[in-house]
């Protein structure tokens, strides 16, 4: 029979091995017909954003606070990982009427 201490260590190791770690989510934000969709998104630090440009011209996702500036060639998808919590207003530098809000939780 295993001593109590060894039993506790083995049990802790097995429990840690089968624990499911939290996985980051993938958020899709689409630029299509000069519209950002969805216009408001909630995500978490560590999540990946897939910036999908369905238009025939380039777009950007430029944070007003300087946190990110993502360039999207026409008909391409670009990814980025969210690194900082906060509410970020962003827009397209080429089409300033294209704007949205990304709320990033810690």
Short mmCIF file of N, CA, C and O in Angstrom, two decimals:
data_model
loop_
_atom_site.label_atom_id
_atom_site.label_comp_id
_atom_site.label_asym_id
_atom_site.label_seq_id
_atom_site.Cartn_x
_atom_site.Cartn_y
_atom_site.Cartn_z
N UNK A 1 0.84 -1.18 0.00
CA UNK A 1 0.00 0.00 0.00
C UNK A 1 0.89 1.25 0.00
O UNK A 1 1.90 1.29 0.67
N UNK A 2 0.50 2.25 -0.77
CA UNK A 2 1.28 3.48 -0.87
C UNK A 2 1.14 4.31 0.40
O UNK A 2 0.04 4.43 0.96
N UNK A 3 2.22 4.91 0.85
CA UNK A 3 2.10 5.84 1.98
C UNK A 3 1.18 7.00 1.59
O UNK A 3 1.04 7.35 0.42
N UNK A 4 0.54 7.60 2.55
CA UNK A 4 -0.44 8.67 2.32
C UNK A 4 0.16 9.81 1.49
O UNK A 4 -0.48 10.31 0.57
N UNK A 5 1.37 10.23 1.78
CA UNK A 5 2.00 11.34 1.05
C UNK A 5 2.17 11.00 -0.42
O UNK A 5 1.87 11.80 -1.30
N UNK A 6 2.66 9.79 -0.72
CA UNK A 6 2.84 9.37 -2.11
C UNK A 6 1.50 9.30 -2.81
O UNK A 6 1.36 9.73 -3.96
N UNK A 7 0.49 8.81 -2.13
CA UNK A 7 -0.86 8.73 -2.70
C UNK A 7 -1.35 10.13 -3.08
O UNK A 7 -1.91 10.33 -4.16
N UNK A 8 -1.17 11.10 -2.18
CA UNK A 8 -1.62 12.47 -2.45
C UNK A 8 -0.88 13.07 -3.65
O UNK A 8 -1.48 13.76 -4.47
N UNK A 9 0.41 12.83 -3.75
CA UNK A 9 1.20 13.36 -4.87
C UNK A 9 0.73 12.74 -6.17
O UNK A 9 0.51 13.44 -7.17
N UNK A 10 0.55 11.43 -6.19
CA UNK A 10 0.10 10.74 -7.40
C UNK A 10 -1.29 11.23 -7.79
O UNK A 10 -1.56 11.51 -8.97
N UNK A 11 -2.17 11.38 -6.83
CA UNK A 11 -3.53 11.87 -7.10
C UNK A 11 -3.49 13.28 -7.69
O UNK A 11 -4.19 13.59 -8.65
N UNK A 12 -2.64 14.14 -7.13
CA UNK A 12 -2.52 15.51 -7.64
C UNK A 12 -1.99 15.52 -9.07
O UNK A 12 -2.47 16.28 -9.93
N UNK A 13 -1.02 14.67 -9.36
CA UNK A 13 -0.46 14.61 -10.71
C UNK A 13 -1.49 14.11 -11.70
O UNK A 13 -1.61 14.65 -12.81
N UNK A 14 -2.25 13.10 -11.34
CA UNK A 14 -3.27 12.57 -12.24
C UNK A 14 -4.36 13.62 -12.46
O UNK A 14 -4.80 13.83 -13.59
N UNK A 15 -4.77 14.30 -11.41
CA UNK A 15 -5.80 15.33 -11.55
C UNK A 15 -5.32 16.45 -12.46
O UNK A 15 -6.07 16.95 -13.29
N UNK A 16 -4.08 16.85 -12.33
CA UNK A 16 -3.52 17.90 -13.18
C UNK A 16 -3.41 17.45 -14.62
O UNK A 16 -3.58 18.23 -15.55
N UNK A 17 -3.14 16.18 -14.83
CA UNK A 17 -2.98 15.66 -16.18
C UNK A 17 -4.31 15.61 -16.93
O UNK A 17 -4.34 15.75 -18.14
N UNK A 18 -5.41 15.41 -16.20
CA UNK A 18 -6.69 15.31 -16.89
C UNK A 18 -7.49 16.61 -16.85
O UNK A 18 -8.53 16.71 -17.45
N UNK A 19 -6.99 17.61 -16.15
CA UNK A 19 -7.67 18.90 -16.13
C UNK A 19 -7.60 19.52 -17.52
O UNK A 19 -6.58 19.47 -18.19
N UNK A 20 -8.70 20.09 -17.96
CA UNK A 20 -8.75 20.69 -19.29
C UNK A 20 -8.36 22.16 -19.17
O UNK A 20 -9.02 22.93 -18.47
N UNK A 21 -7.27 22.55 -19.85
CA UNK A 21 -6.87 23.95 -19.78
C UNK A 21 -7.84 24.84 -20.56
O UNK A 21 -8.49 24.38 -21.49
N UNK A 22 -7.93 26.09 -20.16
CA UNK A 22 -8.77 27.04 -20.88
C UNK A 22 -8.13 27.31 -22.24
O UNK A 22 -6.93 27.50 -22.34
N UNK A 23 -8.96 27.32 -23.27
CA UNK A 23 -8.46 27.58 -24.61
C UNK A 23 -8.90 28.98 -25.05
O UNK A 23 -10.00 29.41 -24.76
N UNK A 24 -8.03 29.63 -25.76
CA UNK A 24 -8.36 30.94 -26.30
C UNK A 24 -9.38 30.76 -27.42
O UNK A 24 -9.38 29.75 -28.12
N UNK A 25 -10.22 31.73 -27.57
CA UNK A 25 -11.24 31.70 -28.62
C UNK A 25 -10.70 32.36 -29.88
O UNK A 25 -9.72 33.10 -29.85
N UNK A 26 -11.36 32.07 -30.99
CA UNK A 26 -11.08 32.76 -32.24
C UNK A 26 -12.31 33.58 -32.59
O UNK A 26 -13.41 33.05 -32.70
N UNK A 27 -12.11 34.87 -32.74
CA UNK A 27 -13.19 35.81 -33.04
C UNK A 27 -13.05 36.22 -34.50
O UNK A 27 -11.96 36.59 -34.93
N UNK A 28 -14.14 36.19 -35.25
CA UNK A 28 -14.10 36.62 -36.65
C UNK A 28 -14.75 37.99 -36.79
O UNK A 28 -15.88 38.19 -36.34
N UNK A 29 -14.01 38.89 -37.40
CA UNK A 29 -14.52 40.22 -37.72
C UNK A 29 -14.38 40.40 -39.22
O UNK A 29 -13.29 40.23 -39.78
N UNK A 30 -15.49 40.73 -39.88
CA UNK A 30 -15.54 40.76 -41.34
C UNK A 30 -15.68 42.19 -41.84
O UNK A 30 -16.47 42.97 -41.32
N UNK A 31 -14.90 42.50 -42.87
CA UNK A 31 -15.02 43.77 -43.60
C UNK A 31 -15.65 43.42 -44.95
O UNK A 31 -15.05 42.68 -45.74
N UNK A 32 -16.86 43.92 -45.19
CA UNK A 32 -17.57 43.59 -46.43
C UNK A 32 -18.49 44.75 -46.81
O UNK A 32 -19.25 45.22 -45.96
N UNK A 33 -18.42 45.18 -48.04
CA UNK A 33 -19.23 46.30 -48.52
C UNK A 33 -19.05 47.55 -47.66
O UNK A 33 -20.02 48.22 -47.31
N UNK A 34 -17.80 47.81 -47.26
CA UNK A 34 -17.44 48.98 -46.45
C UNK A 34 -18.14 49.01 -45.08
O UNK A 34 -18.41 50.07 -44.53
N UNK A 35 -18.39 47.82 -44.54
CA UNK A 35 -19.02 47.69 -43.22
C UNK A 35 -18.20 46.71 -42.39
O UNK A 35 -17.75 45.68 -42.88
N UNK A 36 -18.01 47.05 -41.09
CA UNK A 36 -17.36 46.15 -40.14
C UNK A 36 -18.47 45.37 -39.43
O UNK A 36 -19.41 45.96 -38.91
N UNK A 37 -18.33 44.04 -39.42
CA UNK A 37 -19.35 43.22 -38.80
C UNK A 37 -18.72 42.09 -37.98
O UNK A 37 -17.87 41.38 -38.49
N UNK A 38 -19.10 41.96 -36.73
CA UNK A 38 -20.02 42.80 -35.98
C UNK A 38 -19.36 44.11 -35.57
O UNK A 38 -18.15 44.20 -35.45
N UNK A 39 -20.20 45.10 -35.32
CA UNK A 39 -19.69 46.43 -34.96
C UNK A 39 -19.24 46.50 -33.51
O UNK A 39 -18.47 47.39 -33.15
N UNK A 40 -19.71 45.58 -32.68
CA UNK A 40 -19.29 45.49 -31.28
C UNK A 40 -18.99 44.04 -30.97
O UNK A 40 -19.81 43.17 -31.22
N UNK A 41 -17.79 43.80 -30.42
CA UNK A 41 -17.35 42.44 -30.11
C UNK A 41 -16.74 42.43 -28.71
O UNK A 41 -16.05 43.38 -28.33
N UNK A 42 -16.97 41.35 -27.99
CA UNK A 42 -16.33 41.13 -26.70
C UNK A 42 -15.41 39.94 -26.83
O UNK A 42 -15.78 38.92 -27.41
N UNK A 43 -14.19 40.07 -26.32
CA UNK A 43 -13.18 39.01 -26.39
C UNK A 43 -12.37 39.04 -25.10
O UNK A 43 -12.66 39.82 -24.19
N UNK A 44 -11.37 38.17 -25.03
CA UNK A 44 -10.50 38.10 -23.85
C UNK A 44 -9.04 38.21 -24.30
O UNK A 44 -8.71 37.86 -25.44
N UNK A 45 -8.19 38.68 -23.40
CA UNK A 45 -6.75 38.70 -23.67
C UNK A 45 -6.34 37.26 -24.01
O UNK A 45 -6.75 36.31 -23.35
N UNK A 46 -5.58 37.09 -25.07
CA UNK A 46 -5.15 35.77 -25.52
C UNK A 46 -5.99 35.23 -26.66
O UNK A 46 -5.57 34.29 -27.34
N UNK A 47 -7.19 35.80 -26.88
CA UNK A 47 -8.01 35.35 -28.00
C UNK A 47 -7.37 35.80 -29.32
O UNK A 47 -6.62 36.78 -29.36
N UNK A 48 -7.68 35.07 -30.37
CA UNK A 48 -7.20 35.41 -31.71
C UNK A 48 -8.33 36.06 -32.49
O UNK A 48 -9.47 35.59 -32.45
N UNK A 49 -8.02 37.13 -33.18
CA UNK A 49 -9.00 37.77 -34.06
C UNK A 49 -8.63 37.41 -35.50
O UNK A 49 -7.48 37.58 -35.91
N UNK A 50 -9.60 36.89 -36.22
CA UNK A 50 -9.46 36.70 -37.66
C UNK A 50 -10.12 37.88 -38.33
O UNK A 50 -11.35 38.05 -38.26
N UNK A 51 -9.31 38.73 -38.92
CA UNK A 51 -9.80 39.90 -39.64
C UNK A 51 -10.01 39.46 -41.08
O UNK A 51 -9.05 39.18 -41.79
N UNK A 52 -11.26 39.37 -41.51
CA UNK A 52 -11.60 38.84 -42.84
C UNK A 52 -12.01 39.99 -43.73
O UNK A 52 -13.02 40.65 -43.49
N UNK A 53 -11.23 40.23 -44.78
CA UNK A 53 -11.55 41.28 -45.74
C UNK A 53 -12.17 40.65 -46.97
O UNK A 53 -11.49 40.01 -47.76
N UNK A 54 -13.47 40.83 -47.15
CA UNK A 54 -14.17 40.28 -48.31
C UNK A 54 -14.25 41.28 -49.46
O UNK A 54 -14.76 40.95 -50.53
N UNK A 55 -13.79 42.50 -49.22
CA UNK A 55 -13.85 43.54 -50.25
C UNK A 55 -12.72 43.40 -51.26
O UNK A 55 -11.75 42.68 -51.04
N UNK A 56 -12.84 44.14 -52.36
CA UNK A 56 -11.83 44.11 -53.42
C UNK A 56 -10.76 45.17 -53.21
O UNK A 56 -9.90 45.35 -54.07
N UNK A 57 -10.82 45.87 -52.08
CA UNK A 57 -9.80 46.86 -51.76
C UNK A 57 -9.32 46.66 -50.33
O UNK A 57 -9.97 46.00 -49.53
N UNK A 58 -8.17 47.22 -50.01
CA UNK A 58 -7.54 47.04 -48.70
C UNK A 58 -8.30 47.78 -47.61
O UNK A 58 -8.95 48.80 -47.86
N UNK A 59 -8.19 47.24 -46.39
CA UNK A 59 -8.74 47.86 -45.20
C UNK A 59 -7.69 47.78 -44.09
O UNK A 59 -6.72 47.03 -44.20
N UNK A 60 -7.94 48.52 -43.02
CA UNK A 60 -7.14 48.38 -41.80
C UNK A 60 -8.09 48.29 -40.61
O UNK A 60 -9.25 48.68 -40.71
N UNK A 61 -7.57 47.77 -39.53
CA UNK A 61 -8.24 47.85 -38.23
C UNK A 61 -7.25 48.62 -37.37
O UNK A 61 -6.28 48.07 -36.88
N UNK A 62 -7.49 49.91 -37.24
CA UNK A 62 -6.56 50.81 -36.57
C UNK A 62 -7.18 51.29 -35.26
O UNK A 62 -8.20 51.96 -35.26
N UNK A 63 -6.56 50.91 -34.15
CA UNK A 63 -7.06 51.30 -32.83
C UNK A 63 -6.82 52.79 -32.60
O UNK A 63 -5.72 53.28 -32.83
N UNK A 64 -7.83 53.47 -32.14
CA UNK A 64 -7.69 54.90 -31.86
C UNK A 64 -6.69 55.16 -30.74
O UNK A 64 -6.06 56.21 -30.70
N UNK A 65 -6.52 54.19 -29.83
CA UNK A 65 -5.58 54.37 -28.73
C UNK A 65 -4.17 53.85 -29.06
O UNK A 65 -3.29 53.86 -28.21
N UNK A 66 -3.96 53.36 -30.28
CA UNK A 66 -2.64 52.91 -30.70
C UNK A 66 -2.31 51.46 -30.35
O UNK A 66 -1.20 51.02 -30.62
N UNK A 67 -3.25 50.71 -29.77
CA UNK A 67 -2.96 49.33 -29.37
C UNK A 67 -2.67 48.40 -30.54
O UNK A 67 -1.92 47.45 -30.41
N UNK A 68 -3.29 48.62 -31.69
CA UNK A 68 -3.02 47.78 -32.85
C UNK A 68 -3.32 48.54 -34.13
O UNK A 68 -4.06 49.52 -34.14
N UNK A 69 -2.72 48.07 -35.21
CA UNK A 69 -2.96 48.60 -36.55
C UNK A 69 -2.75 47.44 -37.52
O UNK A 69 -1.63 47.11 -37.88
N UNK A 70 -3.85 46.80 -37.89
CA UNK A 70 -3.80 45.60 -38.70
C UNK A 70 -4.15 45.95 -40.14
O UNK A 70 -5.20 46.54 -40.40
N UNK A 71 -3.27 45.61 -41.07
CA UNK A 71 -3.51 45.84 -42.50
C UNK A 71 -4.09 44.57 -43.12
O UNK A 71 -3.59 43.48 -42.88
N UNK A 72 -5.15 44.76 -43.90
CA UNK A 72 -5.82 43.63 -44.56
C UNK A 72 -5.85 43.83 -46.06
O UNK A 72 -6.59 44.68 -46.55
N UNK A 73 -5.07 43.06 -46.80
CA UNK A 73 -5.13 43.15 -48.26
C UNK A 73 -6.52 42.71 -48.74
O UNK A 73 -7.24 42.01 -48.03
N UNK A 74 -6.87 43.08 -49.96
CA UNK A 74 -8.16 42.66 -50.52
C UNK A 74 -8.31 41.14 -50.53
O UNK A 74 -7.37 40.42 -50.83
N UNK A 75 -9.52 40.69 -50.19
CA UNK A 75 -9.88 39.26 -50.27
C UNK A 75 -8.97 38.36 -49.45
O UNK A 75 -8.74 37.21 -49.80
N UNK A 76 -8.40 38.87 -48.35
CA UNK A 76 -7.49 38.09 -47.50
C UNK A 76 -7.97 38.09 -46.05
O UNK A 76 -8.74 38.94 -45.63
N UNK A 77 -7.47 37.12 -45.29
CA UNK A 77 -7.72 37.03 -43.85
C UNK A 77 -6.39 37.18 -43.13
O UNK A 77 -5.40 36.57 -43.51
N UNK A 78 -6.39 38.01 -42.09
CA UNK A 78 -5.20 38.27 -41.28
C UNK A 78 -5.58 37.95 -39.84
O UNK A 78 -6.70 38.20 -39.41
N UNK A 79 -4.64 37.39 -39.08
CA UNK A 79 -4.92 37.09 -37.68
C UNK A 79 -4.01 37.90 -36.75
O UNK A 79 -2.90 38.26 -37.12
N UNK A 80 -4.53 38.17 -35.56
CA UNK A 80 -3.73 38.80 -34.52
C UNK A 80 -4.25 38.30 -33.17
O UNK A 80 -5.40 37.91 -33.04
N UNK A 81 -3.36 38.32 -32.18
CA UNK A 81 -3.70 37.87 -30.84
C UNK A 81 -3.86 39.09 -29.94
O UNK A 81 -3.02 39.99 -29.95
N UNK A 82 -4.93 39.12 -29.17
CA UNK A 82 -5.20 40.24 -28.28
C UNK A 82 -4.32 40.15 -27.05
O UNK A 82 -4.27 39.12 -26.38
N UNK A 83 -3.60 41.23 -26.76
CA UNK A 83 -2.59 41.20 -25.71
C UNK A 83 -2.90 42.10 -24.52
O UNK A 83 -2.25 42.00 -23.50
N UNK A 84 -3.91 42.98 -24.66
CA UNK A 84 -4.14 43.98 -23.62
C UNK A 84 -5.64 44.16 -23.40
O UNK A 84 -6.40 44.29 -24.35
N UNK A 85 -6.05 44.19 -22.14
CA UNK A 85 -7.46 44.39 -21.81
C UNK A 85 -7.86 45.85 -21.98
O UNK A 85 -7.03 46.75 -21.90
N UNK A 86 -9.13 46.06 -22.25
CA UNK A 86 -9.67 47.40 -22.38
C UNK A 86 -10.70 47.48 -23.49
O UNK A 86 -10.93 46.52 -24.22
N UNK A 87 -11.33 48.62 -23.59
CA UNK A 87 -12.28 48.86 -24.67
C UNK A 87 -11.56 49.68 -25.73
O UNK A 87 -11.03 50.75 -25.43
N UNK A 88 -11.56 49.15 -26.94
CA UNK A 88 -10.80 49.77 -28.03
C UNK A 88 -11.72 50.14 -29.18
O UNK A 88 -12.38 49.26 -29.75
N UNK A 89 -11.77 51.41 -29.49
CA UNK A 89 -12.46 51.85 -30.70
C UNK A 89 -11.46 51.76 -31.84
O UNK A 89 -10.31 52.16 -31.69
N UNK A 90 -11.90 51.21 -32.98
CA UNK A 90 -11.00 51.11 -34.12
C UNK A 90 -11.74 51.46 -35.40
O UNK A 90 -12.98 51.51 -35.44
N UNK A 91 -10.97 51.74 -36.44
CA UNK A 91 -11.54 52.18 -37.71
C UNK A 91 -10.60 51.78 -38.84
O UNK A 91 -9.48 51.34 -38.62
N UNK A 92 -11.06 51.96 -40.07
CA UNK A 92 -10.21 51.74 -41.25
C UNK A 92 -9.59 53.08 -41.65
O UNK A 92 -10.31 54.05 -41.87
N UNK A 93 -8.28 53.10 -41.75
CA UNK A 93 -7.60 54.35 -42.14
C UNK A 93 -7.98 54.80 -43.55
O UNK A 93 -7.99 55.99 -43.85
N UNK A 94 -8.29 53.85 -44.41
CA UNK A 94 -8.65 54.18 -45.80
C UNK A 94 -10.12 54.59 -45.93
O UNK A 94 -10.49 55.29 -46.87
N UNK A 95 -10.95 54.11 -45.02
CA UNK A 95 -12.39 54.37 -45.05
C UNK A 95 -12.84 54.69 -43.62
O UNK A 95 -13.39 53.83 -42.94
N UNK A 96 -12.61 55.92 -43.16
CA UNK A 96 -12.84 56.28 -41.75
C UNK A 96 -14.27 56.08 -41.26
O UNK A 96 -14.51 56.01 -40.06
N UNK A 97 -15.22 55.96 -42.18
CA UNK A 97 -16.60 55.69 -41.77
C UNK A 97 -16.78 54.24 -41.30
O UNK A 97 -17.77 53.92 -40.66
N UNK A 98 -15.80 53.39 -41.58
CA UNK A 98 -15.83 52.00 -41.11
C UNK A 98 -15.23 51.99 -39.71
O UNK A 98 -14.03 52.16 -39.54
N UNK A 99 -16.10 51.81 -38.71
CA UNK A 99 -15.61 51.84 -37.34
C UNK A 99 -16.36 50.82 -36.50
O UNK A 99 -17.50 50.43 -36.83
N UNK A 100 -15.72 50.42 -35.39
CA UNK A 100 -16.30 49.42 -34.51
C UNK A 100 -15.65 49.51 -33.14
O UNK A 100 -14.71 50.29 -32.94
N UNK A 101 -16.13 48.67 -32.21
CA UNK A 101 -15.61 48.66 -30.84
C UNK A 101 -15.31 47.22 -30.45
O UNK A 101 -16.13 46.33 -30.66
N UNK A 102 -14.13 47.03 -29.88
CA UNK A 102 -13.68 45.73 -29.39
C UNK A 102 -13.44 45.86 -27.89
O UNK A 102 -12.62 46.64 -27.46
N UNK A 103 -14.20 45.10 -27.09
CA UNK A 103 -14.05 45.10 -25.64
C UNK A 103 -13.28 43.85 -25.25
O UNK A 103 -13.73 42.74 -25.52
N UNK A 104 -12.11 44.05 -24.64
CA UNK A 104 -11.22 42.94 -24.32
C UNK A 104 -11.14 42.78 -22.80
O UNK A 104 -10.67 43.68 -22.11
N UNK A 105 -11.61 41.65 -22.31
CA UNK A 105 -11.58 41.35 -20.88
C UNK A 105 -10.23 40.71 -20.55
O UNK A 105 -9.60 40.09 -21.40
N UNK A 106 -9.80 40.84 -19.28
CA UNK A 106 -8.52 40.23 -18.89
C UNK A 106 -8.54 38.71 -18.97
O UNK A 106 -9.53 38.08 -19.02
#
